[in-house]
Structures are given as structure tokens and as C-alpha cells.
Backbone as CSV, one residue per row, in Angstrom:
resi,resn,N_x,N_y,N_z,CA_x,CA_y,CA_z,C_x,C_y,C_z
1,MET,92.912,-80.411,93.390,92.434,-80.827,94.686,91.900,-82.249,94.570
2,GLU,92.552,-83.175,95.302,92.153,-84.563,95.216,92.193,-85.214,96.599
3,THR,91.214,-86.131,96.786,91.173,-86.927,97.994,91.296,-88.400,97.653
4,ILE,92.174,-89.064,98.342,92.238,-90.521,98.297,91.472,-90.996,99.530
5,PHE,90.355,-91.638,99.280,89.447,-92.033,100.370,89.739,-93.464,100.778
6,ILE,90.186,-93.641,102.023,90.470,-94.954,102.594,89.224,-95.332,103.416
7,ALA,88.462,-96.297,102.921,87.180,-96.656,103.512,87.215,-98.033,104.134
8,GLY,86.263,-98.280,105.005,86.148,-99.587,105.645,85.405,-99.450,106.956
9,VAL,85.079,-100.597,107.532,84.336,-100.611,108.788,85.227,-100.215,109.964
10,TYR,84.584,-99.958,111.089,85.317,-99.670,112.325,86.329,-100.800,112.600
11,GLY,87.534,-100.441,113.007,88.503,-101.418,113.440,89.244,-102.164,112.333
12,VAL,88.994,-101.822,111.061,89.650,-102.524,109.991,91.105,-102.050,109.799
13,GLY,91.425,-100.847,110.277,92.768,-100.305,110.176,92.918,-99.110,109.273
14,LYS,91.804,-98.389,109.010,91.831,-97.261,108.091,92.823,-96.188,108.536
15,SER,92.690,-95.720,109.758,93.532,-94.622,110.225,95.000,-95.006,110.267
16,THR,95.290,-96.222,110.726,96.668,-96.692,110.807,97.289,-96.748,109.404
17,LEU,96.559,-97.355,108.459,97.071,-97.454,107.100,97.183,-96.051,106.490
18,CYS,96.208,-95.226,106.731,96.223,-93.863,106.198,97.486,-93.114,106.670
19,ARG,97.807,-93.192,107.958,99.016,-92.538,108.479,100.264,-93.133,107.843
20,SER,100.300,-94.436,107.702,101.467,-95.100,107.091,101.651,-94.638,105.637
21,LEU,100.555,-94.613,104.891,100.625,-94.146,103.511,101.049,-92.683,103.450
22,GLY,100.489,-91.882,104.351,100.841,-90.469,104.391,102.320,-90.258,104.621
23,ASN,102.876,-91.021,105.571,104.294,-90.904,105.881,105.159,-91.349,104.697
24,SER,104.798,-92.456,104.071,105.651,-92.967,102.986,105.501,-92.151,101.700
25,LEU,104.345,-91.533,101.488,104.098,-90.782,100.282,104.240,-89.264,100.461
26,ASN,104.446,-88.827,101.716,104.523,-87.401,102.041,103.232,-86.687,101.630
27,ILE,102.107,-87.302,101.989,100.787,-86.734,101.724,100.083,-86.607,103.077
28,PRO,99.502,-85.467,103.387,98.786,-85.337,104.665,97.620,-86.326,104.765
29,SER,97.458,-86.897,105.966,96.387,-87.868,106.175,95.500,-87.402,107.312
30,PHE,94.212,-87.701,107.159,93.224,-87.260,108.146,92.191,-88.359,108.367
31,SER,91.616,-88.351,109.545,90.504,-89.233,109.881,89.220,-88.390,109.789
32,ALA,88.235,-88.882,109.040,86.952,-88.149,108.973,86.359,-87.932,110.348
33,GLY,86.401,-88.972,111.173,85.843,-88.862,112.531,86.549,-87.803,113.359
34,ASP,87.883,-87.703,113.227,88.612,-86.665,113.965,88.277,-85.273,113.470
35,LEU,88.155,-85.116,112.172,87.797,-83.805,111.614,86.416,-83.377,112.090
36,ILE,85.486,-84.319,112.094,84.130,-84.007,112.567,84.109,-83.717,114.063
37,SER,84.806,-84.542,114.842,84.832,-84.399,116.316,85.397,-83.036,116.732
38,LYS,86.372,-82.572,115.950,86.995,-81.276,116.262,85.969,-80.160,116.258
39,ILE,84.945,-80.294,115.408,83.933,-79.268,115.265,82.740,-79.495,116.173
40,ASN,82.212,-80.725,116.191,80.984,-80.980,116.941,81.186,-81.459,118.373
41,GLY,82.428,-81.773,118.747,82.737,-82.165,120.126,82.367,-83.583,120.502
42,GLU,81.762,-84.345,119.588,81.457,-85.743,119.896,82.723,-86.588,119.840
43,ASP,82.784,-87.619,120.675,83.931,-88.526,120.711,83.470,-89.874,120.158
44,TYR,84.081,-90.263,119.049,83.700,-91.537,118.382,84.662,-92.671,118.696
45,LYS,85.564,-92.489,119.625,86.542,-93.519,119.884,85.893,-94.779,120.468
46,GLN,85.139,-94.654,121.538,84.504,-95.857,122.114,83.087,-96.022,121.612
47,SER,82.307,-95.007,121.690,80.917,-95.105,121.227,80.888,-94.703,119.765
48,LYS,80.439,-95.586,118.931,80.351,-95.323,117.510,79.037,-94.659,117.140
49,ALA,78.153,-94.485,118.126,76.863,-93.915,117.859,76.955,-92.484,117.403
50,VAL,76.322,-92.185,116.298,76.329,-90.848,115.697,74.940,-90.244,115.882
51,LYS,74.911,-89.017,116.414,73.614,-88.392,116.669,73.009,-87.770,115.427
52,ASP,73.816,-87.114,114.603,73.305,-86.411,113.437,74.262,-86.607,112.260
53,ALA,74.068,-87.718,111.545,74.976,-88.084,110.448,74.969,-87.050,109.340
54,VAL,73.809,-86.451,109.049,73.729,-85.487,107.933,74.549,-84.239,108.291
55,TYR,74.384,-83.694,109.488,75.162,-82.526,109.917,76.648,-82.873,109.925
56,ASN,76.994,-84.021,110.441,78.394,-84.412,110.503,79.034,-84.454,109.119
57,GLN,78.272,-84.900,108.123,78.824,-84.956,106.775,79.012,-83.548,106.184
58,GLU,78.152,-82.622,106.555,78.326,-81.233,106.148,79.617,-80.662,106.763
59,VAL,79.838,-80.997,108.028,81.071,-80.562,108.714,82.278,-81.184,108.002
60,LEU,82.179,-82.464,107.652,83.305,-83.118,106.980,83.623,-82.450,105.650
61,VAL,82.633,-82.160,104.865,82.859,-81.498,103.560,83.572,-80.178,103.769
62,ALA,83.112,-79.383,104.724,83.751,-78.090,104.987,85.211,-78.259,105.431
63,GLU,85.458,-79.215,106.285,86.821,-79.462,106.774,87.748,-79.955,105.657
64,VAL,87.236,-80.836,104.819,88.032,-81.329,103.685,88.348,-80.192,102.705
65,GLU,87.383,-79.335,102.470,87.608,-78.160,101.605,88.787,-77.316,102.152
66,LEU,88.786,-77.111,103.467,89.875,-76.345,104.081,91.219,-77.040,103.901
67,LYS,91.239,-78.376,104.105,92.493,-79.100,103.926,92.992,-79.055,102.482
68,LEU,92.052,-79.174,101.538,92.440,-79.145,100.128,92.888,-77.780,99.655
69,LYS,92.527,-76.737,100.363,93.066,-75.400,100.015,94.536,-75.305,100.355
70,LYS,94.978,-76.092,101.371,96.371,-76.082,101.803,97.210,-77.146,101.091
71,HIS,96.575,-78.243,100.669,97.297,-79.379,100.091,96.619,-79.822,98.818
72,PRO,97.358,-80.081,97.765,96.744,-80.492,96.503,96.137,-81.917,96.549
73,ILE,96.631,-82.729,97.463,96.108,-84.103,97.606,96.169,-84.510,99.088
74,ILE,95.111,-85.179,99.541,95.079,-85.647,100.935,94.610,-87.102,100.958
75,LEU,94.927,-87.771,102.046,94.383,-89.076,102.355,93.332,-88.897,103.430
76,LEU,92.159,-89.509,103.251,91.074,-89.358,104.204,90.541,-90.725,104.568
77,ALA,90.625,-91.078,105.836,90.072,-92.344,106.355,88.642,-92.078,106.777
78,GLY,87.707,-92.873,106.241,86.298,-92.666,106.584,85.423,-93.854,106.251
79,HIS,84.139,-93.621,106.327,83.127,-94.680,106.139,82.114,-94.297,105.083
80,PHE,81.488,-95.301,104.530,80.278,-95.127,103.725,79.054,-95.463,104.580
81,CYS,79.276,-96.287,105.581,78.177,-96.749,106.478,78.667,-96.685,107.931
82,ILE,77.732,-96.424,108.823,78.031,-96.350,110.254,76.962,-97.076,111.035
83,PHE,77.193,-97.279,112.335,76.142,-97.725,113.229,75.460,-96.470,113.781
84,ASN,74.121,-96.466,113.791,73.410,-95.346,114.397,73.212,-95.634,115.875
85,GLU,72.472,-94.768,116.559,72.284,-94.910,117.999,71.561,-96.193,118.383
86,GLN,70.802,-96.776,117.478,70.093,-98.028,117.729,70.960,-99.239,117.318
87,ASN,72.203,-98.979,116.959,73.151,-100.016,116.550,72.735,-100.678,115.240
88,HIS,72.036,-99.942,114.389,71.671,-100.429,113.054,72.610,-99.751,112.055
89,VAL,72.802,-100.435,110.936,73.670,-99.884,109.883,72.926,-98.707,109.221
90,GLU,73.614,-97.588,109.121,73.085,-96.408,108.461,74.030,-96.010,107.327
91,VAL,73.475,-95.894,106.139,74.282,-95.461,104.973,74.363,-93.934,105.023
92,LEU,75.580,-93.438,104.873,75.762,-91.983,104.872,75.251,-91.412,103.568
93,PRO,74.821,-90.147,103.569,74.235,-89.524,102.356,75.213,-89.557,101.198
94,TYR,74.750,-90.064,100.058,75.607,-90.195,98.881,76.158,-88.858,98.436
95,GLY,75.353,-87.822,98.549,75.776,-86.509,98.073,77.074,-86.015,98.656
96,VAL,77.365,-86.407,99.890,78.604,-85.938,100.521,79.823,-86.391,99.750
97,PHE,79.772,-87.589,99.207,80.953,-88.134,98.538,81.247,-87.432,97.207
98,GLU,80.214,-86.855,96.638,80.417,-86.067,95.422,81.123,-84.757,95.721
99,LYS,81.103,-84.334,96.980,81.704,-83.043,97.373,83.088,-83.174,97.974
100,LEU,83.596,-84.407,98.141,84.874,-84.598,98.808,86.049,-84.664,97.845
101,HIS,85.831,-84.458,96.557,86.887,-84.455,95.540,87.653,-85.777,95.538
102,ILE,86.913,-86.889,95.608,87.535,-88.190,95.687,88.064,-88.607,94.314
103,LYS,89.350,-88.909,94.270,90.013,-89.348,93.024,90.189,-90.861,93.029
104,GLN,90.232,-91.480,94.209,90.457,-92.925,94.352,89.831,-93.381,95.653
105,ILE,89.202,-94.557,95.604,88.687,-95.177,96.804,89.478,-96.456,97.040
106,LEU,90.053,-96.582,98.229,90.667,-97.820,98.672,89.781,-98.370,99.783
107,LEU,89.109,-99.490,99.483,88.217,-100.115,100.462,88.980,-101.214,101.185
108,LEU,89.057,-101.119,102.493,89.775,-102.118,103.303,88.796,-103.145,103.839
109,ASN,89.151,-104.396,103.690,88.380,-105.486,104.261,89.327,-106.301,105.147
110,ALA,88.741,-107.118,106.011,89.546,-107.986,106.866,88.633,-109.083,107.426
111,ASN,89.266,-110.046,108.020,88.548,-111.126,108.706,87.707,-110.478,109.822
112,ILE,86.451,-110.896,109.897,85.520,-110.302,110.888,86.017,-110.525,112.312
113,ASN,86.544,-111.698,112.605,87.019,-111.952,113.975,88.206,-111.041,114.319
114,GLN,89.044,-110.742,113.319,90.179,-109.831,113.532,89.667,-108.414,113.794
115,ILE,88.658,-107.990,113.045,88.095,-106.657,113.257,87.499,-106.564,114.686
116,ILE,86.749,-107.585,115.090,86.142,-107.593,116.444,87.251,-107.544,117.505
117,SER,88.304,-108.286,117.290,89.449,-108.283,118.227,90.102,-106.907,118.269
118,ASN,90.280,-106.275,117.100,90.856,-104.925,117.035,89.988,-103.939,117.830
119,LEU,88.671,-104.039,117.647,87.761,-103.116,118.321,87.759,-103.333,119.835
120,LEU,87.806,-104.590,120.244,87.852,-104.902,121.660,89.133,-104.389,122.294
121,SER,90.216,-104.571,121.595,91.489,-104.086,122.100,91.569,-102.567,122.156
122,ARG,91.107,-101.924,121.100,91.172,-100.455,120.998,90.133,-99.751,121.832
123,ASP,88.875,-100.187,121.698,87.747,-99.474,122.300,87.221,-100.095,123.583
124,LYS,87.708,-101.303,123.913,87.204,-102.043,125.081,85.707,-102.281,124.957
125,LYS,85.271,-102.540,123.728,83.866,-102.801,123.478,83.736,-104.000,122.547
126,PHE,82.821,-104.896,122.861,82.603,-106.075,122.050,81.493,-105.817,121.035
127,TYR,81.741,-106.170,119.815,80.729,-106.045,118.746,80.296,-107.429,118.328
128,ASP,78.998,-107.568,118.091,78.419,-108.820,117.664,78.911,-109.165,116.246
129,TYR,79.270,-110.418,116.047,79.812,-110.892,114.769,78.884,-110.537,113.595
130,GLU,77.587,-110.836,113.764,76.636,-110.608,112.667,76.480,-109.120,112.365
131,HIS,76.559,-108.264,113.390,76.483,-106.823,113.123,77.661,-106.365,112.273
132,VAL,78.840,-106.836,112.588,80.029,-106.416,111.854,79.993,-106.987,110.434
133,VAL,79.522,-108.234,110.274,79.358,-108.806,108.943,78.421,-107.941,108.090
134,CYS,77.292,-107.589,108.688,76.306,-106.753,107.994,76.904,-105.404,107.609
135,LEU,77.643,-104.788,108.531,78.265,-103.487,108.261,79.284,-103.612,107.127
136,GLN,80.123,-104.642,107.154,81.142,-104.787,106.124,80.524,-105.032,104.754
137,LYS,79.478,-105.854,104.710,78.792,-106.102,103.415,78.164,-104.832,102.863
138,GLU,77.538,-104.049,103.726,76.899,-102.819,103.276,77.971,-101.799,102.834
139,GLU,79.093,-101.753,103.554,80.204,-100.868,103.209,80.688,-101.190,101.797
140,GLN,80.815,-102.468,101.467,81.262,-102.886,100.150,80.241,-102.491,99.070
141,THR,78.969,-102.726,99.344,77.935,-102.394,98.382,77.894,-100.905,98.085
142,VAL,77.923,-100.098,99.140,77.850,-98.647,98.952,79.146,-98.122,98.303
143,ALA,80.273,-98.699,98.655,81.551,-98.258,98.023,81.490,-98.450,96.525
144,ARG,80.983,-99.597,96.045,80.853,-99.824,94.609,79.908,-98.820,93.976
145,HIS,78.797,-98.550,94.660,77.822,-97.603,94.132,78.411,-96.185,94.023
146,ILE,79.104,-95.777,95.081,79.672,-94.420,95.095,80.767,-94.317,94.012
147,ALA,81.588,-95.321,93.887,82.638,-95.305,92.864,82.034,-95.131,91.475
148,ASN,80.943,-95.823,91.195,80.254,-95.664,89.913,79.643,-94.261,89.786
149,LEU,79.030,-93.778,90.876,78.392,-92.479,90.878,79.370,-91.347,90.583
150,ILE,80.539,-91.384,91.228,81.479,-90.271,91.037,82.574,-90.611,90.017
151,GLU,82.439,-91.778,89.423,83.352,-92.225,88.356,84.805,-92.170,88.773
152,CYS,85.125,-92.912,89.822,86.513,-92.995,90.272,86.860,-94.459,90.514
153,PRO,88.160,-94.770,90.474,88.559,-96.141,90.708,88.269,-96.592,92.142
154,LEU,87.855,-97.861,92.248,87.642,-98.483,93.535,88.531,-99.749,93.552
155,ASP,89.431,-99.787,94.513,90.261,-100.992,94.702,90.033,-101.489,96.115
156,VAL,89.928,-102.807,96.229,89.713,-103.439,97.526,91.022,-104.064,97.998
157,HIS,91.361,-103.800,99.227,92.578,-104.382,99.821,92.174,-105.184,101.069
158,TYR,92.582,-106.441,101.125,92.332,-107.280,102.297,93.503,-107.149,103.237
159,MET,93.246,-106.634,104.432,94.297,-106.302,105.397,95.014,-107.557,105.905
160,SER,96.343,-107.465,105.896,97.183,-108.519,106.509,97.807,-108.022,107.797
161,TYR,97.693,-106.727,108.063,98.210,-106.083,109.279,99.720,-106.225,109.407
162,ASP,100.393,-105.939,108.292,101.845,-105.899,108.279,102.297,-104.881,107.243
163,ALA,103.589,-104.807,106.984,104.117,-103.803,106.065,103.608,-103.998,104.637
164,ASN,103.123,-105.193,104.312,102.598,-105.429,102.966,101.375,-104.599,102.669
165,ASP,100.623,-104.231,103.689,99.409,-103.419,103.478,99.772,-102.105,102.807
166,SER,100.696,-101.374,103.384,101.108,-100.104,102.840,101.709,-100.249,101.458
167,ALA,102.607,-101.238,101.292,103.250,-101.435,100.015,102.241,-101.749,98.915
168,HIS,101.268,-102.593,99.229,100.263,-102.986,98.244,99.405,-101.764,97.857
169,CYS,99.036,-100.955,98.827,98.188,-99.793,98.546,98.969,-98.741,97.751
170,VAL,100.263,-98.571,98.024,101.079,-97.684,97.197,101.107,-98.175,95.767
171,SER,101.227,-99.482,95.563,101.246,-100.017,94.194,99.919,-99.779,93.498
172,ILE,98.802,-99.859,94.224,97.488,-99.578,93.639,97.427,-98.109,93.179
173,LEU,97.846,-97.200,94.065,97.799,-95.790,93.744,98.714,-95.438,92.559
174,THR,99.844,-96.113,92.495,100.791,-95.889,91.387,100.177,-96.433,90.088
175,LYS,99.641,-97.643,90.129,99.047,-98.281,88.950,97.928,-97.414,88.389
176,ASN,97.133,-96.800,89.268,96.003,-95.988,88.810,96.392,-94.549,88.474
177,GLY,97.695,-94.233,88.594,98.151,-92.896,88.206,97.798,-91.825,89.221
178,ILE,97.433,-92.229,90.420,97.090,-91.264,91.469,98.360,-90.617,92.021
179,ILE,99.404,-91.422,92.173,100.700,-90.920,92.618,101.767,-91.393,91.614
180,PHE,102.876,-90.691,91.603,103.959,-91.020,90.633,105.245,-91.304,91.369
């Protein structure tokens, strides 16, 4: 049972890349937010505000366990950090990542202006540049810490938003022996 965790800030392209990788590698892909929403009924598409991050992570662990019972390996798009209801960066509980059977972390980064544009286009909501910068920096810091904590490879991919993204990530997974 293994999870390839595709991490990054809102709007960086996690779910899109995750689906693309899933299709090309024939590995099921899931969005952490969608798995959580299915159980708690919250909608994270426009409003990123999370009411109970700890409970949501418990839900995520349970849902991932169910997916891993059906599939030996999955792709999971998710976060290490989120915005809370006060629009402040909140680090998700470290313990959850120890329970997700993460074999590889792919951290996605991108130009902040591109991320803001993606969010405006997708969610019809404008995010302050400095808030997104802060979120991306914290996501990077926590990703490194979690990778060390659970002793798994962490590779960073800078999004170009074209076919090269998927090809580059497949080469990372192949190089690290995650896929053959």
C-alpha cells in the first residue's frame, strides 16, 4: 500500500497533474479535498476556509485507507498547509502524514502571479500576492520536514502548465523506483 502525495498550494495544478499522471500510469488519482468533502459535506472549491482541520485529516486518513485496500498504489493531491477561516496559514497536523502510507512526495511550485490567475479563473476569487507567497513558502518548509519525518523522497517540480509537467514527474517517479 503506497501513496504518491502530490502537494502544493491552492491553484498550483495538483489535481490536474494528478489526473494526468493517473491516466498515463494507470494509477487511481484522488483529491484530498474531494475525499474529505464527500464525508463532511463542506465545499472547498471557492471558499478555502476549513472549519475543523483536525477532523478533516482523520476523515482523509480513513478514506485513503479504504482506497489503498482496493489499489496497491494511489496518487493523492493535497496540502501540508491551508488557509484557515481567518485567512491565516495553518499547518496541518504532522501525524496525519505518517498514516497516509506516503512513498513519495512531489511538491509543485509555480509563479505566484500564475497561481493567483489560476485561482481567479477557477474560483472567481482574488488572493493577495503576499498571502500566496507566505502559503507557498510554508508549504515548502513543511514538505521538507514531513519528508524527513517519514523518510521518503521529496522532489520539487516547477509547473510549466504543459505536457512537460507530466513527463517530468513520471521521470522523477521512475528515477526513485516508485514506478517501473
